Amino acid sequence: MIVAIDGPAGSGKSTTARRVADAVGWLYLDTGAMYRTVALAFLDRGIAFTDEAADGLLSSLNLDLRMGLDGLQVMLDGQDVTDRIRTPEATEAASRVSTLPSVRHRLVEEQRRMARQQTADGLGVVMEGRDIGTVVFPDADVKVYMVANPEARAERRHRELTDQGKTVSLDAVAEDIAERDARDATRAVSPLRQAEDAVVLDTTGLDISDQVERVVELIRARLRERDAATPVKSDSAAPAAHSPSS
Ligand code: DC
């Protein structure tokens, strides 16, 4: 089963997706981390943010995402870059490189490959990004589009940065989010938009446990529907209560 969680920066996607994946015991795939890692490679190699430059870079890139006990670990060419991909420079660069068609093409392929590996093994995956329900997996089993008002999103992001020991004004964070939103929503390839069949979850007044519970409930409902649609053989016992598996 594939769960797609999309939405703008600061809508609460990452924390929700990670906790939902934990709750159901499936893989969490943070696709933003992939764009951030490619962006870091552009910065480290001093390459211009163009499609031509990206082609050369992508063919030699060694990117590895691992889910460890401490959360997501990101390796780039053998180096642990988990913290470096969250710096303001990497955030800004990620917003730019994610507009490049060659980068999107390569990462979407990789995202599909990683997800299919899970589902082939009978597991599920909770994928978080901007285009999962529209482009990467338009036929995802559960689609959620998370939104929150701009003030709530800026405050969340500001809190995250402050918790990381960074000093930055709330206004600067709000401006940065607005700029990234505009770029995400207006880019030519795979712009941020809600899939028509996505469930919209407005997280403005919700706390994290409510957000997680709503998404887990959507997954449970989908699993029940799937069970109901599967013909039960006449000689089989009554189906057991379903715990989320695939
Ligand atoms: O979710 P995030 O802030 O970590 O994402 C970093 C950047 O990558 C952001 O500018 C949007 C972009 N992105 C994207 O274009 N498509 C995705 N599926 C995920 C992220």
PDB file of C-alpha atoms and ligand atoms in Angstrom:
ATOM      1  CA  MET A   1       0.000   0.000   0.000  1.00  0.00           C
ATOM      2  CA  ILE A   2       1.257   3.473  -0.901  1.00  0.00           C
ATOM      3  CA  VAL A   3       0.352   6.481   1.220  1.00  0.00           C
ATOM      4  CA  ALA A   4       1.045   9.868  -0.416  1.00  0.00           C
ATOM      5  CA  ILE A   5       1.308  12.945   1.804  1.00  0.00           C
ATOM      6  CA  ASP A   6       1.791  16.231  -0.032  1.00  0.00           C
ATOM      7  CA  GLY A   7       1.564  19.888   0.882  1.00  0.00           C
ATOM      8  CA  PRO A   8       3.520  23.101   1.268  1.00  0.00           C
ATOM      9  CA  ALA A   9       6.460  23.734   3.626  1.00  0.00           C
ATOM     10  CA  GLY A  10       5.484  23.936   7.290  1.00  0.00           C
ATOM     11  CA  SER A  11       2.122  22.186   6.884  1.00  0.00           C
ATOM     12  CA  GLY A  12       3.258  19.443   9.276  1.00  0.00           C
ATOM     13  CA  LYS A  13       3.908  16.778   6.628  1.00  0.00           C
ATOM     14  CA  SER A  14       7.283  15.504   7.806  1.00  0.00           C
ATOM     15  CA  THR A  15       6.464  14.884  11.442  1.00  0.00           C
ATOM     16  CA  THR A  16       3.071  13.459  10.552  1.00  0.00           C
ATOM     17  CA  ALA A  17       4.402  11.160   7.821  1.00  0.00           C
ATOM     18  CA  ARG A  18       7.213   9.872  10.048  1.00  0.00           C
ATOM     19  CA  ARG A  19       4.873   9.125  12.949  1.00  0.00           C
ATOM     20  CA  VAL A  20       2.245   7.542  10.715  1.00  0.00           C
ATOM     21  CA  ALA A  21       4.922   5.260   9.252  1.00  0.00           C
ATOM     22  CA  ASP A  22       6.008   4.343  12.799  1.00  0.00           C
ATOM     23  CA  ALA A  23       2.426   3.687  13.864  1.00  0.00           C
ATOM     24  CA  VAL A  24       1.718   1.268  11.017  1.00  0.00           C
ATOM     25  CA  GLY A  25       5.246  -0.186  10.822  1.00  0.00           C
ATOM     26  CA  TRP A  26       5.932   0.876   7.226  1.00  0.00           C
ATOM     27  CA  LEU A  27       8.796   2.673   5.502  1.00  0.00           C
ATOM     28  CA  TYR A  28       8.886   6.466   5.685  1.00  0.00           C
ATOM     29  CA  LEU A  29      10.212   8.107   2.550  1.00  0.00           C
ATOM     30  CA  ASP A  30      11.085  11.798   2.798  1.00  0.00           C
ATOM     31  CA  THR A  31      11.403  12.849  -0.850  1.00  0.00           C
ATOM     32  CA  GLY A  32      12.321  16.428   0.132  1.00  0.00           C
ATOM     33  CA  ALA A  33      15.508  14.981   1.675  1.00  0.00           C
ATOM     34  CA  MET A  34      16.387  13.600  -1.749  1.00  0.00           C
ATOM     35  CA  TYR A  35      16.040  17.031  -3.420  1.00  0.00           C
ATOM     36  CA  ARG A  36      18.020  18.562  -0.570  1.00  0.00           C
ATOM     37  CA  THR A  37      20.853  16.046  -0.999  1.00  0.00           C
ATOM     38  CA  VAL A  38      21.110  16.647  -4.741  1.00  0.00           C
ATOM     39  CA  ALA A  39      21.121  20.398  -3.996  1.00  0.00           C
ATOM     40  CA  LEU A  40      23.999  19.914  -1.579  1.00  0.00           C
ATOM     41  CA  ALA A  41      25.939  18.086  -4.286  1.00  0.00           C
ATOM     42  CA  PHE A  42      25.427  21.095  -6.597  1.00  0.00           C
ATOM     43  CA  LEU A  43      26.706  23.413  -3.851  1.00  0.00           C
ATOM     44  CA  ASP A  44      29.687  21.227  -2.890  1.00  0.00           C
ATOM     45  CA  ARG A  45      30.797  20.867  -6.479  1.00  0.00           C
ATOM     46  CA  GLY A  46      30.193  24.524  -7.285  1.00  0.00           C
ATOM     47  CA  ILE A  47      27.931  23.678 -10.218  1.00  0.00           C
ATOM     48  CA  ALA A  48      25.389  26.069 -11.785  1.00  0.00           C
ATOM     49  CA  PHE A  49      21.710  25.231 -11.242  1.00  0.00           C
ATOM     50  CA  THR A  50      21.039  24.210 -14.842  1.00  0.00           C
ATOM     51  CA  ASP A  51      19.744  21.076 -16.525  1.00  0.00           C
ATOM     52  CA  GLU A  52      22.957  20.643 -18.532  1.00  0.00           C
ATOM     53  CA  ALA A  53      25.088  20.731 -15.385  1.00  0.00           C
ATOM     54  CA  ALA A  54      22.624  18.422 -13.619  1.00  0.00           C
ATOM     55  CA  ASP A  55      22.996  15.697 -16.255  1.00  0.00           C
ATOM     56  CA  GLY A  56      26.709  15.262 -15.530  1.00  0.00           C
ATOM     57  CA  LEU A  57      26.227  15.472 -11.788  1.00  0.00           C
ATOM     58  CA  LEU A  58      23.363  12.975 -11.606  1.00  0.00           C
ATOM     59  CA  SER A  59      25.256  10.287 -13.511  1.00  0.00           C
ATOM     60  CA  SER A  60      28.054  10.322 -10.923  1.00  0.00           C
ATOM     61  CA  LEU A  61      25.954  10.830  -7.803  1.00  0.00           C
ATOM     62  CA  ASN A  62      25.942   8.286  -5.015  1.00  0.00           C
ATOM     63  CA  LEU A  63      22.911   9.018  -2.819  1.00  0.00           C
ATOM     64  CA  ASP A  64      21.724   6.730  -0.055  1.00  0.00           C
ATOM     65  CA  LEU A  65      18.796   7.246   2.350  1.00  0.00           C
ATOM     66  CA  ARG A  66      18.605   4.977   5.390  1.00  0.00           C
ATOM     67  CA  MET A  67      16.033   4.841   8.131  1.00  0.00           C
ATOM     68  CA  GLY A  68      17.924   4.202  11.364  1.00  0.00           C
ATOM     69  CA  LEU A  69      16.881   4.135  15.009  1.00  0.00           C
ATOM     70  CA  ASP A  70      17.687   7.846  15.290  1.00  0.00           C
ATOM     71  CA  GLY A  71      15.652   8.714  12.223  1.00  0.00           C
ATOM     72  CA  LEU A  72      16.617   9.359   8.651  1.00  0.00           C
ATOM     73  CA  GLN A  73      20.293   9.173   7.735  1.00  0.00           C
ATOM     74  CA  VAL A  74      21.395  10.628   4.416  1.00  0.00           C
ATOM     75  CA  MET A  75      24.681   9.671   2.766  1.00  0.00           C
ATOM     76  CA  LEU A  76      26.170  11.523  -0.191  1.00  0.00           C
ATOM     77  CA  ASP A  77      29.226   9.977  -1.844  1.00  0.00           C
ATOM     78  CA  GLY A  78      29.925   8.042   1.351  1.00  0.00           C
ATOM     79  CA  GLN A  79      29.637  11.096   3.670  1.00  0.00           C
ATOM     80  CA  ASP A  80      26.894  11.537   6.264  1.00  0.00           C
ATOM     81  CA  VAL A  81      25.106  14.768   5.257  1.00  0.00           C
ATOM     82  CA  THR A  82      21.997  14.324   7.439  1.00  0.00           C
ATOM     83  CA  ASP A  83      22.491  17.675   9.211  1.00  0.00           C
ATOM     84  CA  ARG A  84      23.971  19.610   6.292  1.00  0.00           C
ATOM     85  CA  ILE A  85      20.885  19.125   4.094  1.00  0.00           C
ATOM     86  CA  ARG A  86      18.830  21.130   6.631  1.00  0.00           C
ATOM     87  CA  THR A  87      20.935  24.333   6.513  1.00  0.00           C
ATOM     88  CA  PRO A  88      19.322  27.488   5.048  1.00  0.00           C
ATOM     89  CA  GLU A  89      21.738  27.283   2.069  1.00  0.00           C
ATOM     90  CA  ALA A  90      20.688  23.718   1.254  1.00  0.00           C
ATOM     91  CA  THR A  91      17.014  24.636   1.745  1.00  0.00           C
ATOM     92  CA  GLU A  92      17.306  27.495  -0.735  1.00  0.00           C
ATOM     93  CA  ALA A  93      19.305  25.380  -3.217  1.00  0.00           C
ATOM     94  CA  ALA A  94      16.780  22.506  -2.950  1.00  0.00           C
ATOM     95  CA  SER A  95      13.995  24.858  -3.890  1.00  0.00           C
ATOM     96  CA  ARG A  96      15.969  25.799  -7.035  1.00  0.00           C
ATOM     97  CA  VAL A  97      17.203  22.378  -8.168  1.00  0.00           C
ATOM     98  CA  SER A  98      13.731  20.905  -7.715  1.00  0.00           C
ATOM     99  CA  THR A  99      12.606  23.048 -10.675  1.00  0.00           C
ATOM    100  CA  LEU A 100      15.040  21.228 -13.027  1.00  0.00           C
ATOM    101  CA  PRO A 101      13.332  18.546 -15.165  1.00  0.00           C
ATOM    102  CA  SER A 102      16.377  16.247 -15.241  1.00  0.00           C
ATOM    103  CA  VAL A 103      16.651  16.268 -11.451  1.00  0.00           C
ATOM    104  CA  ARG A 104      12.944  15.549 -11.023  1.00  0.00           C
ATOM    105  CA  HIS A 105      13.022  12.791 -13.603  1.00  0.00           C
ATOM    106  CA  ARG A 106      15.900  11.007 -11.910  1.00  0.00           C
ATOM    107  CA  LEU A 107      14.534  11.359  -8.374  1.00  0.00           C
ATOM    108  CA  VAL A 108      11.003  10.324  -9.312  1.00  0.00           C
ATOM    109  CA  GLU A 109      12.419   7.133 -10.860  1.00  0.00           C
ATOM    110  CA  GLU A 110      14.377   6.475  -7.690  1.00  0.00           C
ATOM    111  CA  GLN A 111      11.319   7.142  -5.492  1.00  0.00           C
ATOM    112  CA  ARG A 112       9.214   4.701  -7.514  1.00  0.00           C
ATOM    113  CA  ARG A 113      11.939   2.096  -7.326  1.00  0.00           C
ATOM    114  CA  MET A 114      12.265   2.411  -3.538  1.00  0.00           C
ATOM    115  CA  ALA A 115       8.504   2.254  -2.993  1.00  0.00           C
ATOM    116  CA  ARG A 116       7.977  -0.709  -5.306  1.00  0.00           C
ATOM    117  CA  GLN A 117      10.710  -2.607  -3.512  1.00  0.00           C
ATOM    118  CA  GLN A 118       8.714  -2.217  -0.296  1.00  0.00           C
ATOM    119  CA  THR A 119       5.357  -3.149  -1.775  1.00  0.00           C
ATOM    120  CA  ALA A 120       6.897  -6.128  -3.588  1.00  0.00           C
ATOM    121  CA  ASP A 121       8.091  -7.319  -0.179  1.00  0.00           C
ATOM    122  CA  GLY A 122       4.492  -7.051   1.060  1.00  0.00           C
ATOM    123  CA  LEU A 123       5.112  -3.858   3.047  1.00  0.00           C
ATOM    124  CA  GLY A 124       3.693  -0.372   2.741  1.00  0.00           C
ATOM    125  CA  VAL A 125       5.337   3.008   2.357  1.00  0.00           C
ATOM    126  CA  VAL A 126       4.424   6.473   3.590  1.00  0.00           C
ATOM    127  CA  MET A 127       5.833   8.983   1.095  1.00  0.00           C
ATOM    128  CA  GLU A 128       5.977  12.676   1.751  1.00  0.00           C
ATOM    129  CA  GLY A 129       6.628  15.466  -0.768  1.00  0.00           C
ATOM    130  CA  ARG A 130       4.981  17.866  -3.189  1.00  0.00           C
ATOM    131  CA  ASP A 131       4.046  15.680  -6.172  1.00  0.00           C
ATOM    132  CA  ILE A 132       3.581  12.181  -4.752  1.00  0.00           C
ATOM    133  CA  GLY A 133      -0.187  11.964  -5.268  1.00  0.00           C
ATOM    134  CA  THR A 134      -0.120  13.832  -8.594  1.00  0.00           C
ATOM    135  CA  VAL A 135       2.994  12.548 -10.390  1.00  0.00           C
ATOM    136  CA  VAL A 136       5.026   9.923  -8.547  1.00  0.00           C
ATOM    137  CA  PHE A 137       2.078   7.676  -7.615  1.00  0.00           C
ATOM    138  CA  PRO A 138      -1.172   9.087  -9.089  1.00  0.00           C
ATOM    139  CA  ASP A 139      -2.823   5.790  -8.121  1.00  0.00           C
ATOM    140  CA  ALA A 140      -1.604   5.821  -4.498  1.00  0.00           C
ATOM    141  CA  ASP A 141      -3.965   3.994  -2.124  1.00  0.00           C
ATOM    142  CA  VAL A 142      -4.274   6.918   0.299  1.00  0.00           C
ATOM    143  CA  LYS A 143      -3.661  10.561  -0.640  1.00  0.00           C
ATOM    144  CA  VAL A 144      -3.508  13.352   1.888  1.00  0.00           C
ATOM    145  CA  TYR A 145      -2.926  17.022   1.104  1.00  0.00           C
ATOM    146  CA  MET A 146      -1.866  18.889   4.219  1.00  0.00           C
ATOM    147  CA  VAL A 147      -2.390  22.619   4.555  1.00  0.00           C
ATOM    148  CA  ALA A 148      -2.188  25.200   7.345  1.00  0.00           C
ATOM    149  CA  ASN A 149      -2.526  28.959   7.382  1.00  0.00           C
ATOM    150  CA  PRO A 150       0.673  30.936   6.620  1.00  0.00           C
ATOM    151  CA  GLU A 151       1.095  32.169  10.209  1.00  0.00           C
ATOM    152  CA  ALA A 152       0.901  28.663  11.673  1.00  0.00           C
ATOM    153  CA  ARG A 153       3.366  27.351   9.085  1.00  0.00           C
ATOM    154  CA  ALA A 154       5.854  30.165   9.719  1.00  0.00           C
ATOM    155  CA  GLU A 155       5.585  29.681  13.479  1.00  0.00           C
ATOM    156  CA  ARG A 156       6.229  25.918  13.174  1.00  0.00           C
ATOM    157  CA  ARG A 157       9.247  26.417  10.966  1.00  0.00           C
ATOM    158  CA  HIS A 158      10.545  29.185  13.259  1.00  0.00           C
ATOM    159  CA  ARG A 159      10.239  26.874  16.276  1.00  0.00           C
ATOM    160  CA  GLU A 160      12.121  24.117  14.447  1.00  0.00           C
ATOM    161  CA  LEU A 161      14.990  26.479  13.601  1.00  0.00           C
ATOM    162  CA  THR A 162      15.102  27.900  17.132  1.00  0.00           C
ATOM    163  CA  ASP A 163      15.194  24.359  18.536  1.00  0.00           C
ATOM    164  CA  GLN A 164      18.199  23.732  16.291  1.00  0.00           C
ATOM    165  CA  GLY A 165      19.902  26.727  17.971  1.00  0.00           C
ATOM    166  CA  LYS A 166      19.493  29.082  14.987  1.00  0.00           C
ATOM    167  CA  THR A 167      18.644  32.762  15.428  1.00  0.00           C
ATOM    168  CA  VAL A 168      16.242  34.008  12.807  1.00  0.00           C
ATOM    169  CA  SER A 169      13.243  36.349  12.899  1.00  0.00           C
ATOM    170  CA  LEU A 170       9.696  35.092  12.410  1.00  0.00           C
ATOM    171  CA  ASP A 171       9.240  37.611   9.566  1.00  0.00           C
ATOM    172  CA  ALA A 172      12.281  36.278   7.727  1.00  0.00           C
ATOM    173  CA  VAL A 173      10.947  32.711   8.056  1.00  0.00           C
ATOM    174  CA  ALA A 174       7.513  33.788   6.781  1.00  0.00           C
ATOM    175  CA  GLU A 175       9.110  35.524   3.799  1.00  0.00           C
ATOM    176  CA  ASP A 176      11.259  32.504   3.031  1.00  0.00           C
ATOM    177  CA  ILE A 177       8.237  30.177   3.128  1.00  0.00           C
ATOM    178  CA  ALA A 178       6.243  32.483   0.852  1.00  0.00           C
ATOM    179  CA  GLU A 179       9.112  32.540  -1.647  1.00  0.00           C
ATOM    180  CA  ARG A 180       9.477  28.751  -1.634  1.00  0.00           C
ATOM    181  CA  ASP A 181       5.706  28.285  -1.960  1.00  0.00           C
ATOM    182  CA  ALA A 182       5.676  30.533  -5.004  1.00  0.00           C
ATOM    183  CA  ARG A 183       8.531  28.610  -6.614  1.00  0.00           C
ATOM    184  CA  ASP A 184       6.988  25.200  -5.803  1.00  0.00           C
ATOM    185  CA  ALA A 185       3.575  26.225  -7.111  1.00  0.00           C
ATOM    186  CA  THR A 186       4.632  27.980 -10.305  1.00  0.00           C
ATOM    187  CA  ARG A 187       7.424  25.735 -11.618  1.00  0.00           C
ATOM    188  CA  ALA A 188       6.791  24.223 -15.039  1.00  0.00           C
ATOM    189  CA  VAL A 189       7.416  20.607 -14.046  1.00  0.00           C
ATOM    190  CA  SER A 190       5.290  18.942 -11.354  1.00  0.00           C
ATOM    191  CA  PRO A 191       4.162  22.089  -9.552  1.00  0.00           C
ATOM    192  CA  LEU A 192       2.779  21.724  -6.049  1.00  0.00           C
ATOM    193  CA  ARG A 193      -0.949  21.139  -6.297  1.00  0.00           C
ATOM    194  CA  GLN A 194      -3.603  19.076  -4.614  1.00  0.00           C
ATOM    195  CA  ALA A 195      -4.575  15.819  -6.349  1.00  0.00           C
ATOM    196  CA  GLU A 196      -8.303  15.866  -7.071  1.00  0.00           C
ATOM    197  CA  ASP A 197      -8.863  12.708  -5.053  1.00  0.00           C
ATOM    198  CA  ALA A 198      -6.701  13.757  -2.078  1.00  0.00           C
ATOM    199  CA  VAL A 199      -8.192  14.240   1.372  1.00  0.00           C
ATOM    200  CA  VAL A 200      -7.372  17.772   2.546  1.00  0.00           C
ATOM    201  CA  LEU A 201      -6.139  17.950   6.114  1.00  0.00           C
ATOM    202  CA  ASP A 202      -5.967  21.471   7.563  1.00  0.00           C
ATOM    203  CA  THR A 203      -3.506  21.249  10.441  1.00  0.00           C
ATOM    204  CA  THR A 204      -3.827  24.880  11.602  1.00  0.00           C
ATOM    205  CA  GLY A 205      -5.523  24.088  14.889  1.00  0.00           C
ATOM    206  CA  LEU A 206      -4.512  20.451  15.209  1.00  0.00           C
ATOM    207  CA  ASP A 207      -1.801  18.970  17.353  1.00  0.00           C
ATOM    208  CA  ILE A 208       0.484  16.317  16.014  1.00  0.00           C
ATOM    209  CA  SER A 209      -1.262  13.331  17.589  1.00  0.00           C
ATOM    210  CA  ASP A 210      -4.582  14.393  15.977  1.00  0.00           C
ATOM    211  CA  GLN A 211      -2.897  14.693  12.576  1.00  0.00           C
ATOM    212  CA  VAL A 212      -1.360  11.245  12.905  1.00  0.00           C
ATOM    213  CA  GLU A 213      -4.635   9.711  14.064  1.00  0.00           C
ATOM    214  CA  ARG A 214      -6.544  11.141  11.077  1.00  0.00           C
ATOM    215  CA  VAL A 215      -4.093   9.718   8.554  1.00  0.00           C
ATOM    216  CA  VAL A 216      -3.899   6.339  10.311  1.00  0.00           C
ATOM    217  CA  GLU A 217      -7.700   6.232  10.252  1.00  0.00           C
ATOM    218  CA  LEU A 218      -7.677   6.831   6.471  1.00  0.00           C
ATOM    219  CA  ILE A 219      -5.222   3.943   6.080  1.00  0.00           C
ATOM    220  CA  ARG A 220      -7.379   1.666   8.228  1.00  0.00           C
ATOM    221  CA  ALA A 221     -10.471   2.585   6.204  1.00  0.00           C
ATOM    222  CA  ARG A 222      -8.623   1.784   2.962  1.00  0.00           C
ATOM    223  CA  LEU A 223      -7.469  -1.559   4.332  1.00  0.00           C
ATOM    224  CA  ARG A 224     -11.029  -2.401   5.367  1.00  0.00           C
ATOM    225  CA  GLU A 225     -12.288  -1.513   1.883  1.00  0.00           C
ATOM    226  CA  ARG A 226      -9.640  -3.701   0.346  1.00  0.00           C
ATOM    227  CA  ASP A 227     -10.483  -6.600   2.630  1.00  0.00           C
ATOM    228  CA  ALA A 228     -14.169  -6.213   1.825  1.00  0.00           C
ATOM    229  CA  ALA A 229     -13.404  -6.265  -1.907  1.00  0.00           C
ATOM    230  CA  THR A 230     -11.361  -9.467  -1.613  1.00  0.00           C
ATOM    231  CA  PRO A 231     -13.631 -12.496  -2.084  1.00  0.00           C
ATOM    232  CA  VAL A 232     -13.566 -14.748   0.984  1.00  0.00           C
ATOM    233  CA  LYS A 233     -13.265 -18.424   0.093  1.00  0.00           C
ATOM    234  CA  SER A 234     -16.238 -20.423   1.385  1.00  0.00           C
ATOM    235  CA  ASP A 235     -14.013 -22.900   3.245  1.00  0.00           C
ATOM    236  CA  SER A 236     -11.904 -20.229   4.972  1.00  0.00           C
ATOM    237  CA  ALA A 237     -12.383 -19.036   8.547  1.00  0.00           C
ATOM    238  CA  ALA A 238     -13.771 -15.580   9.309  1.00  0.00           C
ATOM    239  CA  PRO A 239     -11.076 -12.960   8.604  1.00  0.00           C
ATOM    240  CA  ALA A 240      -9.123 -11.792  11.633  1.00  0.00           C
ATOM    241  CA  ALA A 241      -9.147  -8.122  12.641  1.00  0.00           C
ATOM    242  CA  HIS A 242      -6.758  -6.388  10.266  1.00  0.00           C
ATOM    243  CA  SER A 243      -3.614  -4.720  11.490  1.00  0.00           C
ATOM    244  CA  PRO A 244      -1.959  -2.492   8.876  1.00  0.00           C
ATOM    245  CA  SER A 245       0.480  -4.592   6.865  1.00  0.00           C
ATOM    246  CA  SER A 246       0.464  -3.930   3.145  1.00  0.00           C
TER     247      SER A 246
HETATM  248  O1   DC B   1       9.916  19.111   2.030  1.00  0.00           O
HETATM  249  P1   DC B   1      11.257  19.836   2.002  1.00  0.00           P
HETATM  250  O2   DC B   1      11.161  21.265   2.491  1.00  0.00           O
HETATM  251  O3   DC B   1      12.358  19.089   2.700  1.00  0.00           O
HETATM  252  O4   DC B   1      11.644  19.915   0.446  1.00  0.00           O
HETATM  253  C1   DC B   1      12.810  20.551   0.003  1.00  0.00           C
HETATM  254  C2   DC B   1      12.561  21.153  -1.381  1.00  0.00           C
HETATM  255  O5   DC B   1      12.350  20.124  -2.332  1.00  0.00           O
HETATM  256  C3   DC B   1      11.364  22.087  -1.477  1.00  0.00           C
HETATM  257  O6   DC B   1      11.784  23.334  -2.018  1.00  0.00           O
HETATM  258  C4   DC B   1      10.403  21.435  -2.409  1.00  0.00           C
HETATM  259  C5   DC B   1      11.180  20.365  -3.105  1.00  0.00           C
HETATM  260  N1   DC B   1      10.438  19.119  -3.245  1.00  0.00           N
HETATM  261  C6   DC B   1       9.830  18.864  -4.455  1.00  0.00           C
HETATM  262  O7   DC B   1       9.890  19.705  -5.348  1.00  0.00           O
HETATM  263  N2   DC B   1       9.181  17.687  -4.650  1.00  0.00           N
HETATM  264  C7   DC B   1       9.108  16.773  -3.674  1.00  0.00           C
HETATM  265  N3   DC B   1       8.455  15.612  -3.894  1.00  0.00           N
HETATM  266  C8   DC B   1       9.700  17.017  -2.422  1.00  0.00           C
HETATM  267  C9   DC B   1      10.350  18.219  -2.232  1.00  0.00           C
END
